[in-house]
PDB file of C-alpha atoms in Angstrom:
ATOM      1  CA  MET A   1       0.000   0.000   0.000  1.00  0.00           C
ATOM      2  CA  LEU A   2       1.232   3.482  -0.764  1.00  0.00           C
ATOM      3  CA  GLY A   3       2.526   5.450   2.156  1.00  0.00           C
ATOM      4  CA  LEU A   4       0.921   8.678   3.259  1.00  0.00           C
ATOM      5  CA  VAL A   5       2.573  12.012   2.831  1.00  0.00           C
ATOM      6  CA  VAL A   6       1.609  14.784   5.172  1.00  0.00           C
ATOM      7  CA  ASP A   7       0.952  18.012   3.334  1.00  0.00           C
ATOM      8  CA  GLY A   8       1.286  21.461   4.838  1.00  0.00           C
ATOM      9  CA  SER A   9      -2.191  21.313   6.355  1.00  0.00           C
ATOM     10  CA  GLY A  10      -1.425  18.126   8.236  1.00  0.00           C
ATOM     11  CA  ALA A  11      -3.868  16.006   6.208  1.00  0.00           C
ATOM     12  CA  GLY A  12      -2.610  12.698   4.815  1.00  0.00           C
ATOM     13  CA  ALA A  13      -2.415  12.265   1.011  1.00  0.00           C
ATOM     14  CA  PRO A  14      -1.248   9.188  -0.893  1.00  0.00           C
ATOM     15  CA  ALA A  15       2.339   9.428  -2.151  1.00  0.00           C
ATOM     16  CA  SER A  16       2.516   9.423  -5.955  1.00  0.00           C
ATOM     17  CA  ALA A  17       4.615   6.685  -7.518  1.00  0.00           C
ATOM     18  CA  PRO A  18       7.647   7.890  -9.455  1.00  0.00           C
ATOM     19  CA  THR A  19       7.316   7.837 -13.241  1.00  0.00           C
ATOM     20  CA  PRO A  20       9.514   5.618 -15.416  1.00  0.00           C
ATOM     21  CA  ASP A  21      11.381   8.787 -16.461  1.00  0.00           C
ATOM     22  CA  GLU A  22      12.156   9.618 -12.847  1.00  0.00           C
ATOM     23  CA  LEU A  23      13.123   6.050 -12.068  1.00  0.00           C
ATOM     24  CA  LEU A  24      15.408   5.835 -15.086  1.00  0.00           C
ATOM     25  CA  ALA A  25      17.138   9.059 -14.066  1.00  0.00           C
ATOM     26  CA  ARG A  26      17.786   7.524 -10.650  1.00  0.00           C
ATOM     27  CA  VAL A  27      18.986   4.282 -12.271  1.00  0.00           C
ATOM     28  CA  GLY A  28      21.441   6.371 -14.268  1.00  0.00           C
ATOM     29  CA  ALA A  29      22.854   7.553 -10.955  1.00  0.00           C
ATOM     30  CA  GLY A  30      23.333   3.934  -9.825  1.00  0.00           C
ATOM     31  CA  ASP A  31      20.207   3.578  -7.633  1.00  0.00           C
ATOM     32  CA  ARG A  32      19.486  -0.163  -7.376  1.00  0.00           C
ATOM     33  CA  GLU A  33      16.134   0.319  -5.669  1.00  0.00           C
ATOM     34  CA  ALA A  34      15.029   2.580  -8.517  1.00  0.00           C
ATOM     35  CA  PHE A  35      16.117  -0.123 -10.965  1.00  0.00           C
ATOM     36  CA  ALA A  36      14.014  -2.727  -9.128  1.00  0.00           C
ATOM     37  CA  ALA A  37      11.044  -0.362  -9.178  1.00  0.00           C
ATOM     38  CA  LEU A  38      11.584   0.426 -12.864  1.00  0.00           C
ATOM     39  CA  TYR A  39      11.671  -3.284 -13.612  1.00  0.00           C
ATOM     40  CA  ASP A  40       8.453  -3.905 -11.682  1.00  0.00           C
ATOM     41  CA  VAL A  41       6.663  -1.088 -13.498  1.00  0.00           C
ATOM     42  CA  THR A  42       7.891  -1.761 -17.048  1.00  0.00           C
ATOM     43  CA  ALA A  43       8.810  -5.464 -17.343  1.00  0.00           C
ATOM     44  CA  PRO A  44       5.372  -6.709 -18.424  1.00  0.00           C
ATOM     45  CA  ARG A  45       5.225  -4.205 -21.293  1.00  0.00           C
ATOM     46  CA  VAL A  46       8.843  -4.751 -22.368  1.00  0.00           C
ATOM     47  CA  PHE A  47       8.411  -8.527 -22.222  1.00  0.00           C
ATOM     48  CA  GLY A  48       5.159  -8.211 -24.195  1.00  0.00           C
ATOM     49  CA  LEU A  49       6.939  -6.322 -26.974  1.00  0.00           C
ATOM     50  CA  VAL A  50       9.799  -8.831 -27.089  1.00  0.00           C
ATOM     51  CA  ARG A  51       7.374 -11.776 -26.959  1.00  0.00           C
ATOM     52  CA  ARG A  52       5.492 -10.476 -30.004  1.00  0.00           C
ATOM     53  CA  LEU A  53       8.751 -10.444 -31.991  1.00  0.00           C
ATOM     54  CA  VAL A  54      10.535 -13.486 -30.560  1.00  0.00           C
ATOM     55  CA  VAL A  55       8.035 -16.321 -30.682  1.00  0.00           C
ATOM     56  CA  ASP A  56       9.860 -18.724 -28.364  1.00  0.00           C
ATOM     57  CA  PRO A  57       8.973 -17.805 -24.737  1.00  0.00           C
ATOM     58  CA  ALA A  58      12.339 -18.927 -23.322  1.00  0.00           C
ATOM     59  CA  GLN A  59      14.229 -16.807 -25.842  1.00  0.00           C
ATOM     60  CA  ALA A  60      11.891 -13.880 -25.197  1.00  0.00           C
ATOM     61  CA  GLU A  61      12.740 -14.112 -21.494  1.00  0.00           C
ATOM     62  CA  GLU A  62      16.470 -14.141 -22.289  1.00  0.00           C
ATOM     63  CA  VAL A  63      16.127 -11.136 -24.573  1.00  0.00           C
ATOM     64  CA  THR A  64      14.150  -9.253 -21.909  1.00  0.00           C
ATOM     65  CA  GLN A  65      16.872 -10.028 -19.375  1.00  0.00           C
ATOM     66  CA  ASP A  66      19.479  -8.712 -21.818  1.00  0.00           C
ATOM     67  CA  VAL A  67      17.397  -5.562 -22.326  1.00  0.00           C
ATOM     68  CA  TYR A  68      17.312  -4.836 -18.599  1.00  0.00           C
ATOM     69  CA  LEU A  69      21.039  -5.457 -18.306  1.00  0.00           C
ATOM     70  CA  GLU A  70      21.562  -2.955 -21.113  1.00  0.00           C
ATOM     71  CA  ILE A  71      19.215  -0.499 -19.393  1.00  0.00           C
ATOM     72  CA  TRP A  72      21.256  -0.758 -16.191  1.00  0.00           C
ATOM     73  CA  GLN A  73      24.523  -0.268 -18.075  1.00  0.00           C
ATOM     74  CA  THR A  74      23.417   2.540 -20.371  1.00  0.00           C
ATOM     75  CA  ALA A  75      20.931   4.459 -18.203  1.00  0.00           C
ATOM     76  CA  PRO A  76      23.414   7.326 -17.673  1.00  0.00           C
ATOM     77  CA  ARG A  77      23.277   8.001 -21.414  1.00  0.00           C
ATOM     78  CA  PHE A  78      19.477   8.326 -21.499  1.00  0.00           C
ATOM     79  CA  ASP A  79      18.495  11.811 -22.677  1.00  0.00           C
ATOM     80  CA  PRO A  80      14.940  12.764 -21.627  1.00  0.00           C
ATOM     81  CA  ALA A  81      15.001  15.586 -24.193  1.00  0.00           C
ATOM     82  CA  ARG A  82      14.986  12.987 -26.982  1.00  0.00           C
ATOM     83  CA  GLY A  83      11.966  11.020 -25.734  1.00  0.00           C
ATOM     84  CA  SER A  84      10.371   9.224 -22.849  1.00  0.00           C
ATOM     85  CA  ALA A  85      11.980   6.480 -20.787  1.00  0.00           C
ATOM     86  CA  LEU A  86       9.477   3.937 -22.069  1.00  0.00           C
ATOM     87  CA  ALA A  87      10.155   4.849 -25.701  1.00  0.00           C
ATOM     88  CA  TRP A  88      13.893   4.494 -25.081  1.00  0.00           C
ATOM     89  CA  MET A  89      13.408   1.144 -23.356  1.00  0.00           C
ATOM     90  CA  PHE A  90      11.105  -0.106 -26.126  1.00  0.00           C
ATOM     91  CA  THR A  91      13.737   0.883 -28.705  1.00  0.00           C
ATOM     92  CA  LEU A  92      16.369  -1.135 -26.827  1.00  0.00           C
ATOM     93  CA  ALA A  93      13.965  -4.081 -26.552  1.00  0.00           C
ATOM     94  CA  HIS A  94      13.079  -3.962 -30.229  1.00  0.00           C
ATOM     95  CA  ARG A  95      16.735  -3.863 -31.277  1.00  0.00           C
ATOM     96  CA  ARG A  96      17.629  -6.775 -29.009  1.00  0.00           C
ATOM     97  CA  ALA A  97      14.691  -8.839 -30.265  1.00  0.00           C
ATOM     98  CA  VAL A  98      15.579  -8.197 -33.912  1.00  0.00           C
ATOM     99  CA  ASP A  99      19.219  -9.079 -33.200  1.00  0.00           C
ATOM    100  CA  ARG A 100      18.103 -12.374 -31.632  1.00  0.00           C
ATOM    101  CA  ILE A 101      15.863 -13.171 -34.606  1.00  0.00           C
ATOM    102  CA  ARG A 102      18.689 -12.459 -37.053  1.00  0.00           C
ATOM    103  CA  ALA A 103      21.154 -14.529 -35.022  1.00  0.00           C
ATOM    104  CA  ALA A 104      18.714 -17.435 -34.868  1.00  0.00           C
ATOM    105  CA  GLN A 105      18.110 -17.234 -38.628  1.00  0.00           C
ATOM    106  CA  ALA A 106      21.852 -17.106 -39.342  1.00  0.00           C
ATOM    107  CA  ALA A 107      22.421 -20.143 -37.125  1.00  0.00           C
ATOM    108  CA  HIS A 108      19.599 -21.997 -38.870  1.00  0.00           C
ATOM    109  CA  ASP A 109      21.010 -21.145 -42.310  1.00  0.00           C
ATOM    110  CA  ARG A 110      24.509 -22.193 -41.213  1.00  0.00           C
ATOM    111  CA  ASP A 111      23.171 -25.512 -39.884  1.00  0.00           C
ATOM    112  CA  LEU A 112      21.384 -26.137 -43.174  1.00  0.00           C
ATOM    113  CA  ARG A 113      24.558 -25.415 -45.152  1.00  0.00           C
ATOM    114  CA  ILE A 114      26.645 -27.663 -42.935  1.00  0.00           C
ATOM    115  CA  GLY A 115      23.990 -30.362 -42.999  1.00  0.00           C
ATOM    116  CA  ALA A 116      23.745 -30.211 -46.770  1.00  0.00           C
ATOM    117  CA  ARG A 117      27.527 -30.322 -47.071  1.00  0.00           C
ATOM    118  CA  ASP A 118      27.778 -33.357 -44.800  1.00  0.00           C
ATOM    119  CA  LEU A 119      24.840 -35.169 -46.358  1.00  0.00           C
ATOM    120  CA  ASP A 120      25.927 -38.122 -48.431  1.00  0.00           C
ATOM    121  CA  VAL A 121      23.771 -38.085 -51.524  1.00  0.00           C
ATOM    122  CA  PRO A 122      23.976 -41.254 -53.511  1.00  0.00           C
ATOM    123  CA  ALA A 123      25.215 -40.429 -56.970  1.00  0.00           C
ATOM    124  CA  ASP A 124      24.000 -42.124 -60.088  1.00  0.00           C
ATOM    125  CA  THR A 125      27.444 -42.578 -61.593  1.00  0.00           C
ATOM    126  CA  VAL A 126      26.156 -44.463 -64.628  1.00  0.00           C
ATOM    127  CA  ALA A 127      23.832 -41.606 -65.615  1.00  0.00           C
ATOM    128  CA  GLU A 128      26.557 -39.031 -64.971  1.00  0.00           C
ATOM    129  CA  THR A 129      29.056 -40.981 -67.070  1.00  0.00           C
ATOM    130  CA  VAL A 130      26.593 -41.287 -69.937  1.00  0.00           C
ATOM    131  CA  GLU A 131      25.726 -37.591 -69.745  1.00  0.00           C
ATOM    132  CA  VAL A 132      29.399 -36.558 -69.808  1.00  0.00           C
ATOM    133  CA  ARG A 133      30.080 -38.907 -72.708  1.00  0.00           C
ATOM    134  CA  VAL A 134      27.134 -37.530 -74.721  1.00  0.00           C
ATOM    135  CA  GLU A 135      28.250 -33.928 -74.093  1.00  0.00           C
ATOM    136  CA  HIS A 136      31.811 -34.859 -75.045  1.00  0.00           C
ATOM    137  CA  GLU A 137      30.594 -36.323 -78.341  1.00  0.00           C
ATOM    138  CA  ARG A 138      28.468 -33.241 -79.075  1.00  0.00           C
ATOM    139  CA  VAL A 139      31.480 -30.960 -78.518  1.00  0.00           C
ATOM    140  CA  HIS A 140      33.685 -33.096 -80.789  1.00  0.00           C
ATOM    141  CA  GLU A 141      31.048 -33.022 -83.536  1.00  0.00           C
ATOM    142  CA  ALA A 142      30.676 -29.261 -83.164  1.00  0.00           C
ATOM    143  CA  LEU A 143      34.464 -28.811 -83.309  1.00  0.00           C
ATOM    144  CA  ALA A 144      34.586 -30.904 -86.469  1.00  0.00           C
ATOM    145  CA  ASP A 145      32.230 -28.396 -88.140  1.00  0.00           C
ATOM    146  CA  LEU A 146      34.735 -25.545 -87.586  1.00  0.00           C
ATOM    147  CA  THR A 147      37.371 -24.626 -90.117  1.00  0.00           C
ATOM    148  CA  GLN A 148      40.849 -25.975 -89.423  1.00  0.00           C
ATOM    149  CA  LEU A 149      42.058 -22.471 -88.440  1.00  0.00           C
ATOM    150  CA  GLN A 150      39.135 -21.858 -86.068  1.00  0.00           C
ATOM    151  CA  ARG A 151      39.481 -25.319 -84.493  1.00  0.00           C
ATOM    152  CA  GLU A 152      43.212 -24.751 -83.946  1.00  0.00           C
ATOM    153  CA  CYS A 153      42.625 -21.413 -82.142  1.00  0.00           C
ATOM    154  CA  VAL A 154      39.776 -22.784 -80.024  1.00  0.00           C
ATOM    155  CA  ALA A 155      41.814 -25.852 -79.029  1.00  0.00           C
ATOM    156  CA  LEU A 156      44.816 -23.729 -78.028  1.00  0.00           C
ATOM    157  CA  ALA A 157      42.593 -21.397 -76.000  1.00  0.00           C
ATOM    158  CA  TYR A 158      40.405 -23.948 -74.220  1.00  0.00           C
ATOM    159  CA  TYR A 159      42.452 -27.124 -74.084  1.00  0.00           C
ATOM    160  CA  ASP A 160      45.919 -25.606 -73.687  1.00  0.00           C
ATOM    161  CA  GLY A 161      44.791 -22.516 -71.764  1.00  0.00           C
ATOM    162  CA  LEU A 162      46.682 -20.025 -73.923  1.00  0.00           C
ATOM    163  CA  THR A 163      45.753 -16.351 -74.119  1.00  0.00           C
ATOM    164  CA  GLN A 164      44.935 -14.736 -77.447  1.00  0.00           C
ATOM    165  CA  ARG A 165      48.370 -13.088 -77.525  1.00  0.00           C
ATOM    166  CA  GLU A 166      50.107 -16.431 -76.813  1.00  0.00           C
ATOM    167  CA  ILE A 167      48.107 -18.102 -79.608  1.00  0.00           C
ATOM    168  CA  ALA A 168      49.122 -15.326 -82.005  1.00  0.00           C
ATOM    169  CA  GLU A 169      52.794 -15.808 -81.070  1.00  0.00           C
ATOM    170  CA  ARG A 170      52.632 -19.591 -81.398  1.00  0.00           C
ATOM    171  CA  LEU A 171      50.851 -19.506 -84.785  1.00  0.00           C
ATOM    172  CA  GLU A 172      52.871 -16.484 -85.918  1.00  0.00           C
ATOM    173  CA  VAL A 173      49.748 -14.572 -87.014  1.00  0.00           C
ATOM    174  CA  PRO A 174      48.469 -11.100 -86.041  1.00  0.00           C
ATOM    175  CA  LEU A 175      46.502 -10.817 -82.780  1.00  0.00           C
ATOM    176  CA  GLY A 176      43.452  -9.492 -84.654  1.00  0.00           C
ATOM    177  CA  THR A 177      43.392 -12.625 -86.783  1.00  0.00           C
ATOM    178  CA  VAL A 178      43.377 -14.844 -83.696  1.00  0.00           C
ATOM    179  CA  LYS A 179      40.532 -12.795 -82.163  1.00  0.00           C
ATOM    180  CA  THR A 180      38.479 -13.109 -85.335  1.00  0.00           C
ATOM    181  CA  ARG A 181      39.059 -16.870 -85.602  1.00  0.00           C
ATOM    182  CA  LEU A 182      38.118 -17.382 -81.959  1.00  0.00           C
ATOM    183  CA  ARG A 183      35.011 -15.194 -82.235  1.00  0.00           C
ATOM    184  CA  ASP A 184      33.782 -16.895 -85.381  1.00  0.00           C
ATOM    185  CA  GLY A 185      34.601 -20.336 -83.997  1.00  0.00           C
ATOM    186  CA  MET A 186      32.738 -19.655 -80.744  1.00  0.00           C
ATOM    187  CA  ILE A 187      29.690 -18.372 -82.654  1.00  0.00           C
ATOM    188  CA  ARG A 188      29.591 -21.591 -84.677  1.00  0.00           C
ATOM    189  CA  LEU A 189      30.119 -23.743 -81.580  1.00  0.00           C
ATOM    190  CA  ARG A 190      27.279 -21.999 -79.710  1.00  0.00           C
ATOM    191  CA  SER A 191      24.987 -22.484 -82.662  1.00  0.00           C
ATOM    192  CA  ALA A 192      25.917 -26.152 -83.035  1.00  0.00           C
ATOM    193  CA  LEU A 193      25.499 -26.842 -79.299  1.00  0.00           C
ATOM    194  CA  GLY A 194      22.296 -24.858 -78.970  1.00  0.00           C
ATOM    195  CA  VAL A 195      23.742 -22.346 -76.500  1.00  0.00           C
ATOM    196  CA  THR A 196      21.619 -19.182 -76.496  1.00  0.00           C
ATOM    197  CA  THR A 197      23.815 -16.844 -74.403  1.00  0.00           C
TER     198      THR A 197
END
């Protein structure tokens, strides 16, 4: 029950409870009793906000605990000119809840990646071998449709890994000639293989 305060006339009047702004100012000065009172007055609303964002009740409780720890540690920096104590506390709670959600999502994504990496998927090696062989044959047929000069430049570029300049030096032809042969050869290969890019 609230205590009575005696006013100047000697009559008893109920003492008014301090506001969250007043309590937070006292918390900023290191007043532990004010912190306990602030917690009692605001915890249900702060927890309610966190609980709406963080679905898991246990995690919501942890986030709320973190919020009050941050309130205790940062109360001296609270500026009443920038807003009310409750608005400041709700901002801290919202940030903490969003951080927890993001951390949980990142952990979930990481677990999925690790799980997928460690998952042994049976491979159909026969189908893969056939597919590679068919593609290999298609490339050889497409290469056979190139002119000898185009095929030579393409083979040096893709099988030997030479640059255009190195091909020009090896074949003793101008660089522009090599570029033209490669371009024309690649256009014909794309057409023959059905590549649309």
